[in-house]
Tab-separated table of C-alpha atoms in Angstrom:
chain	number	residue	atom	x	y	z
A	285	MET	CA	6.882	52.980	4.044
A	286	SER	CA	4.072	51.064	2.358
A	287	GLU	CA	3.307	47.470	3.315
A	288	VAL	CA	3.853	44.876	0.617
A	289	SER	CA	1.244	42.123	0.480
A	290	LEU	CA	2.432	38.737	-0.691
A	291	GLY	CA	-0.979	37.144	-0.354
A	292	ALA	CA	-1.774	34.191	1.855
A	293	LEU	CA	-1.908	30.431	1.575
A	294	ASP	CA	-5.256	28.800	2.238
A	295	LEU	CA	-4.939	26.400	5.183
A	296	GLU	CA	-7.645	24.064	3.908
A	297	SER	CA	-5.836	23.806	0.570
A	298	LEU	CA	-2.668	22.948	2.452
A	299	ARG	CA	-4.549	20.229	4.363
A	300	SER	CA	-5.790	18.786	1.102
A	301	PHE	CA	-2.273	18.871	-0.360
A	302	VAL	CA	-0.871	17.007	2.646
A	303	ILE	CA	-3.584	14.336	2.447
A	304	VAL	CA	-3.175	13.926	-1.325
A	305	THR	CA	0.545	13.233	-0.870
A	306	GLN	CA	-0.178	10.793	1.958
A	307	LEU	CA	-2.822	8.788	0.088
A	308	GLY	CA	-1.347	9.084	-3.390
A	309	THR	CA	-4.527	9.895	-5.321
A	310	LEU	CA	-6.963	12.779	-5.596
A	311	ALA	CA	-9.865	10.331	-5.307
A	312	ALA	CA	-8.673	8.953	-1.969
A	313	ALA	CA	-8.076	12.474	-0.652
A	314	ALA	CA	-11.526	13.567	-1.802
A	315	GLU	CA	-13.087	10.649	0.064
A	316	GLN	CA	-11.161	11.481	3.231
A	317	ARG	CA	-12.033	15.182	3.056
A	318	HIS	CA	-15.666	14.567	2.034
A	319	ARG	CA	-15.240	16.687	-1.088
A	320	THR	CA	-15.361	16.105	-4.826
A	321	ILE	CA	-12.261	15.212	-6.793
A	322	SER	CA	-12.643	18.430	-8.788
A	323	ALA	CA	-12.705	20.470	-5.557
A	324	ILE	CA	-9.470	18.851	-4.350
A	325	SER	CA	-7.902	19.348	-7.775
A	326	MET	CA	-8.868	23.032	-7.736
A	327	GLN	CA	-7.287	23.503	-4.295
A	328	ILE	CA	-4.012	22.010	-5.519
A	329	LYS	CA	-4.137	24.146	-8.670
A	330	ARG	CA	-4.632	27.315	-6.614
A	331	LEU	CA	-1.690	26.409	-4.398
A	332	GLU	CA	0.502	25.873	-7.435
A	333	GLU	CA	-0.625	29.196	-8.915
A	334	ARG	CA	-0.054	31.017	-5.634
A	335	LEU	CA	3.459	29.598	-5.262
A	336	GLY	CA	4.275	29.735	-8.958
A	337	THR	CA	5.541	26.167	-9.118
A	338	ARG	CA	4.429	22.618	-9.754
A	339	LEU	CA	3.770	20.629	-6.588
A	340	LEU	CA	2.678	17.202	-7.836
A	341	PHE	CA	3.682	14.717	-10.497
A	342	ARG	CA	0.563	13.134	-11.976
A	343	GLY	CA	0.657	9.617	-13.411
A	344	ALA	CA	-1.577	6.678	-14.252
A	345	ARG	CA	-1.180	5.224	-10.750
A	346	GLY	CA	-1.711	8.442	-8.846
A	347	VAL	CA	0.306	11.452	-7.770
A	348	SER	CA	3.589	12.087	-5.986
A	349	PRO	CA	5.216	15.318	-4.777
A	350	THR	CA	7.792	17.130	-6.883
A	351	PRO	CA	11.017	18.199	-5.122
A	352	THR	CA	9.346	21.540	-4.411
A	353	GLY	CA	6.262	19.669	-3.244
A	354	GLU	CA	8.393	17.653	-0.807
A	355	THR	CA	9.702	20.880	0.682
A	356	LEU	CA	6.217	22.345	0.960
A	357	LEU	CA	4.963	19.115	2.522
A	358	ARG	CA	7.421	19.366	5.410
A	359	GLU	CA	6.650	23.033	5.987
A	360	ALA	CA	2.889	22.561	5.645
A	361	ARG	CA	2.794	19.811	8.246
A	362	GLU	CA	4.554	22.004	10.775
A	363	LEU	CA	2.401	25.041	9.935
A	364	LEU	CA	-0.836	23.080	10.322
A	365	ARG	CA	0.376	21.541	13.590
A	366	GLN	CA	1.184	24.970	15.021
A	367	HIS	CA	-2.111	26.395	13.774
A	368	ASP	CA	-4.171	23.599	15.335
A	369	ASN	CA	-2.318	23.829	18.642
A	370	LEU	CA	-2.761	27.611	18.727
A	371	LEU	CA	-6.463	27.349	17.991
A	372	ALA	CA	-6.964	24.683	20.631
A	373	ARG	CA	-5.067	26.693	23.245
A	374	PHE	CA	-7.060	29.907	22.752
A	375	THR	CA	-10.490	28.398	22.157
A	376	GLY	CA	-10.191	25.759	24.853
A	377	ARG	CA	-11.176	23.115	22.343
A	378	GLY	CA	-8.481	20.515	21.936
A	379	LEU	CA	-8.399	17.627	19.517
A	380	SER	CA	-10.924	14.853	19.945
A	381	GLY	CA	-12.054	11.777	18.068
A	382	LYS	CA	-10.621	8.261	18.020
A	383	VAL	CA	-7.228	7.064	16.803
A	384	ARG	CA	-6.646	3.336	16.363
A	385	PHE	CA	-2.890	2.941	15.958
A	386	GLY	CA	-1.137	-0.252	14.870
A	387	LEU	CA	2.532	-1.043	15.493
A	388	PRO	CA	4.951	-3.997	15.452
A	389	GLU	CA	5.561	-5.502	18.874
A	390	ASP	CA	9.341	-5.155	18.550
A	391	TYR	CA	8.896	-1.401	18.880
A	392	ALA	CA	5.947	-1.344	21.263
A	393	ARG	CA	7.826	-0.372	24.403
A	394	GLU	CA	9.726	2.432	22.669
A	395	LEU	CA	6.684	3.893	20.939
A	396	VAL	CA	4.499	3.572	24.012
A	397	GLY	CA	7.108	4.984	26.363
A	398	GLN	CA	8.347	7.809	24.160
A	399	VAL	CA	5.317	8.954	22.166
A	400	LEU	CA	1.884	7.846	23.328
A	401	PRO	CA	1.978	9.326	26.870
A	402	GLU	CA	3.090	12.680	25.449
A	403	PHE	CA	0.346	12.546	22.835
A	404	LEU	CA	-2.364	11.809	25.400
A	405	ALA	CA	-1.068	14.498	27.759
A	406	THR	CA	-1.298	17.056	24.959
A	407	HIS	CA	-4.638	15.776	23.638
A	408	PRO	CA	-6.510	14.272	26.612
A	409	ASP	CA	-9.846	14.212	24.775
A	410	VAL	CA	-8.586	11.855	22.086
A	411	LEU	CA	-9.530	8.199	22.459
A	412	LEU	CA	-6.315	6.372	21.599
A	413	GLU	CA	-6.318	2.636	20.945
A	414	ALA	CA	-2.995	0.894	20.295
A	415	VAL	CA	-2.785	-2.544	18.663
A	416	THR	CA	0.315	-4.721	18.244
A	417	ALA	CA	0.538	-7.417	15.564
A	418	THR	CA	2.785	-8.611	12.743
A	419	SER	CA	3.187	-6.301	9.778
A	420	GLY	CA	1.178	-8.746	7.679
A	421	GLU	CA	-1.691	-8.705	10.154
A	422	LEU	CA	-1.554	-4.915	10.469
A	423	THR	CA	-1.762	-4.696	6.685
A	424	HIS	CA	-5.015	-6.665	6.779
A	425	LEU	CA	-6.393	-4.343	9.446
A	426	LEU	CA	-5.507	-1.265	7.379
A	427	GLU	CA	-7.128	-2.739	4.290
A	428	ARG	CA	-10.290	-3.493	6.235
A	429	GLY	CA	-10.428	0.073	7.543
A	430	GLU	CA	-9.807	-1.016	11.139
A	431	LEU	CA	-6.744	1.197	11.702
A	432	ALA	CA	-6.340	4.939	11.255
A	433	LEU	CA	-2.539	4.884	11.415
A	434	ALA	CA	0.134	2.196	11.518
A	435	VAL	CA	3.889	1.621	11.490
A	436	LEU	CA	4.725	-1.407	9.330
A	437	LEU	CA	7.919	-3.090	8.239
A	438	ASP	CA	8.316	-3.211	4.479
A	439	ARG	CA	8.299	-7.006	4.172
A	440	GLN	CA	5.066	-9.014	4.393
A	441	ASN	CA	3.398	-5.740	3.528
A	442	ARG	CA	1.840	-5.355	0.096
A	443	LEU	CA	0.696	-1.771	0.602
A	444	ARG	CA	2.121	0.863	-1.706
A	445	GLY	CA	3.565	4.131	-0.577
A	446	GLY	CA	4.096	4.778	3.088
A	447	GLU	CA	6.441	7.324	4.635
A	448	PRO	CA	9.912	5.910	5.445
A	449	MET	CA	10.687	6.307	9.142
A	450	TRP	CA	13.765	4.261	10.112
A	451	ARG	CA	15.930	1.359	8.971
A	452	THR	CA	15.722	-2.073	10.568
A	453	ALA	CA	18.766	-4.152	11.542
A	454	PRO	CA	17.903	-7.888	11.508
A	455	VAL	CA	20.551	-10.395	12.617
A	456	TRP	CA	20.837	-14.104	13.396
A	457	ALA	CA	20.814	-14.448	17.178
A	458	ALA	CA	22.068	-17.397	19.202
A	459	ALA	CA	22.930	-18.166	22.800
A	460	ARG	CA	26.347	-16.840	23.820
A	461	GLU	CA	27.982	-20.282	23.876
A	462	ALA	CA	26.066	-21.802	20.961
A	463	ARG	CA	28.029	-23.531	18.229
A	464	ILE	CA	26.591	-24.214	14.778
A	465	ASP	CA	27.037	-27.542	12.995
A	466	GLY	CA	27.120	-26.721	9.296
A	467	GLU	CA	26.273	-30.308	8.385
A	468	GLN	CA	23.002	-30.347	10.309
A	469	PRO	CA	19.712	-28.545	9.604
A	470	LEU	CA	19.557	-25.189	11.391
A	471	PRO	CA	17.258	-25.217	14.444
A	472	LEU	CA	15.117	-22.077	14.397
A	473	ALA	CA	12.828	-20.198	16.756
A	474	LEU	CA	10.262	-18.464	14.572
A	475	HIS	CA	7.085	-16.476	14.622
A	476	PRO	CA	4.170	-17.687	12.467
A	477	VAL	CA	3.636	-16.497	8.903
A	478	ASN	CA	3.168	-12.774	8.227
A	479	CYS	CA	6.308	-11.944	10.236
A	480	PRO	CA	8.802	-9.944	8.119
A	481	TYR	CA	11.880	-11.315	9.874
A	482	ARG	CA	10.685	-14.902	9.450
A	483	ALA	CA	10.250	-14.373	5.703
A	484	LEU	CA	13.618	-12.612	5.411
A	485	GLY	CA	15.511	-15.383	7.197
A	486	LEU	CA	13.881	-18.315	5.427
A	487	GLU	CA	14.384	-16.750	2.009
A	488	ALA	CA	18.079	-16.215	2.788
A	489	LEU	CA	18.513	-19.828	3.918
A	490	GLU	CA	16.676	-21.219	0.900
A	491	ALA	CA	18.786	-19.062	-1.441
A	492	MET	CA	21.978	-20.686	-0.109
A	493	GLY	CA	20.449	-24.169	0.058
A	494	ARG	CA	20.725	-24.421	3.839
A	495	SER	CA	18.219	-26.788	5.453
A	496	TRP	CA	16.364	-25.779	8.618
A	497	TYR	CA	13.579	-26.864	10.929
A	498	ALA	CA	11.426	-25.036	13.448
A	499	VAL	CA	12.212	-26.062	17.026
A	500	PHE	CA	10.045	-23.367	18.506
A	501	THR	CA	7.175	-21.378	16.982
A	502	CYS	CA	5.267	-18.717	18.895
A	503	THR	CA	3.643	-15.299	18.637
A	504	SER	CA	5.455	-13.821	21.647
A	505	ILE	CA	8.723	-11.955	21.112
A	506	HIS	CA	9.600	-12.470	24.778
A	507	ALA	CA	9.158	-16.251	24.530
A	508	LEU	CA	11.211	-16.363	21.341
A	509	GLU	CA	14.049	-14.441	22.984
A	510	THR	CA	13.960	-16.832	25.926
A	511	ALA	CA	14.280	-19.786	23.547
A	512	VAL	CA	17.329	-18.157	21.947
A	513	GLU	CA	18.983	-17.344	25.296
A	514	ALA	CA	18.446	-20.926	26.475
A	515	GLY	CA	20.258	-22.282	23.420
A	516	LEU	CA	17.124	-24.041	22.198
A	517	ALA	CA	17.243	-22.486	18.735
A	518	ILE	CA	18.515	-19.680	16.498
A	519	GLY	CA	16.321	-16.592	16.160
A	520	ILE	CA	16.086	-13.565	13.879
A	521	LEU	CA	16.001	-10.372	15.940
A	522	ASP	CA	16.696	-6.700	15.537
A	523	ARG	CA	20.294	-6.154	16.615
A	524	GLN	CA	19.189	-3.814	19.409
A	525	ARG	CA	17.163	-6.582	21.051
A	526	LEU	CA	20.168	-8.801	21.698
A	527	THR	CA	20.895	-9.422	25.365
A	528	PRO	CA	24.249	-10.223	27.051
A	529	ALA	CA	23.231	-13.888	26.880
A	530	MET	CA	23.160	-13.769	23.051
A	531	ARG	CA	25.621	-13.326	20.221
A	532	VAL	CA	25.299	-12.508	16.521
A	533	LEU	CA	25.895	-15.256	13.974
A	534	ASP	CA	27.390	-14.313	10.595
A	535	GLU	CA	29.258	-15.683	7.584
A	536	ASN	CA	31.880	-17.188	9.889
A	537	ASP	CA	29.106	-19.383	11.264
A	538	GLY	CA	27.934	-20.311	7.776
A	539	LEU	CA	24.902	-18.027	7.771
A	540	PRO	CA	23.985	-15.398	5.177
A	541	THR	CA	23.934	-11.692	5.945
A	542	LEU	CA	20.412	-10.369	6.535
A	543	ILE	CA	19.567	-7.161	4.700
A	544	GLY	CA	17.676	-4.563	6.687
A	545	GLY	CA	14.533	-2.901	5.456
A	546	GLU	CA	12.415	0.078	6.415
A	547	ALA	CA	9.738	0.839	8.945
A	548	LYS	CA	7.094	3.016	7.278
A	549	LEU	CA	4.134	5.070	8.411
A	550	TYR	CA	0.772	4.402	6.763
A	551	PHE	CA	-2.611	6.119	7.013
A	552	GLY	CA	-5.903	4.254	6.919
A	553	ARG	CA	-8.315	4.990	4.101
A	554	SER	CA	-11.406	5.241	6.273
A	555	ILE	CA	-10.694	7.895	8.874
A	556	ALA	CA	-13.674	9.700	10.351
A	557	LYS	CA	-13.694	13.416	9.582
A	558	ASP	CA	-13.770	14.413	13.254
A	559	SER	CA	-10.792	12.131	13.980
A	560	ARG	CA	-8.567	13.254	11.105
A	561	PRO	CA	-6.871	16.146	13.002
A	562	ALA	CA	-5.984	13.792	15.872
A	563	VAL	CA	-4.578	11.206	13.457
A	564	GLU	CA	-2.507	13.926	11.788
A	565	ALA	CA	-1.238	15.103	15.177
A	566	LEU	CA	-0.050	11.618	16.160
A	567	ALA	CA	1.614	11.166	12.760
A	568	ALA	CA	3.411	14.498	13.184
A	569	LEU	CA	4.713	13.446	16.601
A	570	LEU	CA	5.969	10.128	15.217
A	571	ARG	CA	7.802	11.923	12.425
A	572	GLU	CA	9.342	14.347	14.868
A	573	ARG	CA	10.660	11.567	17.091
A	574	PHE	CA	11.603	8.814	14.670
A	575	HIS	CA	12.225	10.087	11.141
A	576	GLN	CA	15.488	8.407	10.083
A	577	ARG	CA	16.109	7.311	13.676
A	578	ALA	CA	15.064	3.953	15.101
A	579	PRO	CA	13.231	4.299	18.431
A	580	TRP	CA	15.771	2.422	20.542
A	581	PRO	CA	16.795	4.024	23.841
A	582	GLY	CA	20.096	3.302	25.550
A	583	GLU	CA	18.641	0.292	27.287
A	584	ARG	CA	17.253	-2.873	25.743
A	585	ALA	CA	13.524	-3.086	25.063
A	586	ASP	CA	11.432	-5.767	26.688
A	587	ASN	CA	8.242	-7.367	25.441
A	588	SER	CA	5.198	-5.155	25.815
A	589	ALA	CA	1.559	-6.085	25.496
A	590	PHE	CA	-0.669	-3.203	26.304
A	591	ALA	CA	-3.996	-1.482	25.982
A	592	ILE	CA	-4.694	2.229	26.206
A	593	ARG	CA	-8.205	3.411	26.951
A	594	GLY	CA	-9.810	0.199	25.896
A	595	GLY	CA	-7.291	-0.550	23.133
A	596	ALA	CA	-6.646	-4.127	22.067
A	597	SER	CA	-3.507	-5.721	23.393
A	598	GLY	CA	-1.384	-8.276	21.657
A	599	ASP	CA	1.671	-10.438	22.087
A	600	ARG	CA	2.910	-10.596	18.537
A	601	ARG	CA	6.075	-9.546	16.815
A	602	ASN	CA	6.682	-7.347	13.757
């Protein structure tokens, strides 16, 4: 019986396709891959010809994957991950380079405990630096080229695109025995500006004409939670962070419902060529663990300020 050849997909073209969909433009992908725009365009064209289908929608603001392109994107990521792991295992050359990863403090313990140790165990030659900050501050770092990868909440974040990871669940949190006087301004415990939950809560209060004042303002999520537990003020927390000493406030307490948003994964625009495979590997692990599933374990998360291999630590939320 004769062997039927279906041809082969070029791995480098697949890498370019994945990066184009991540960054949203051929120009950005060309810069990342150190190639010309025409070279990237030709790789995408050859993929489309090989597969006999259109992979990208092209518009004035950039490109986005077609439904078929979305399917290929998922498969290509897994294929490239397996290829890189296989090559590293047989050649003895694992991933290297530096990955500076930004994340909101609310999720620091979960991401550190569930993902980063596994990543470093698999890729011990990678220099991983984790940074916690508000989503607004992380946005600034991405724009300045100071982060290779980041998880951001979709408020206080002006960046376009991003890969949706999980939904957030913000609620009004008060001490267990707290009672709210609807005739008095609402006492709040808040983080400074650039915090998504702060913006969400204040906009909701202003929309209903409810007056408020800040009793306690800090950058530490742990200190804010302590202020809420002590009955000093009302806070805005993810539902999973509530402790037995807290309760949720809702319409029965005269407060508006808070609408959840999304945590999204973003790539930096200035990633060194030798670090790109490591950045892709960490992104793949994050998708595997947290796509459409918030990273909360069965137990409550505590505040976490940390540094990994010289990474910057922080004590900021969201």
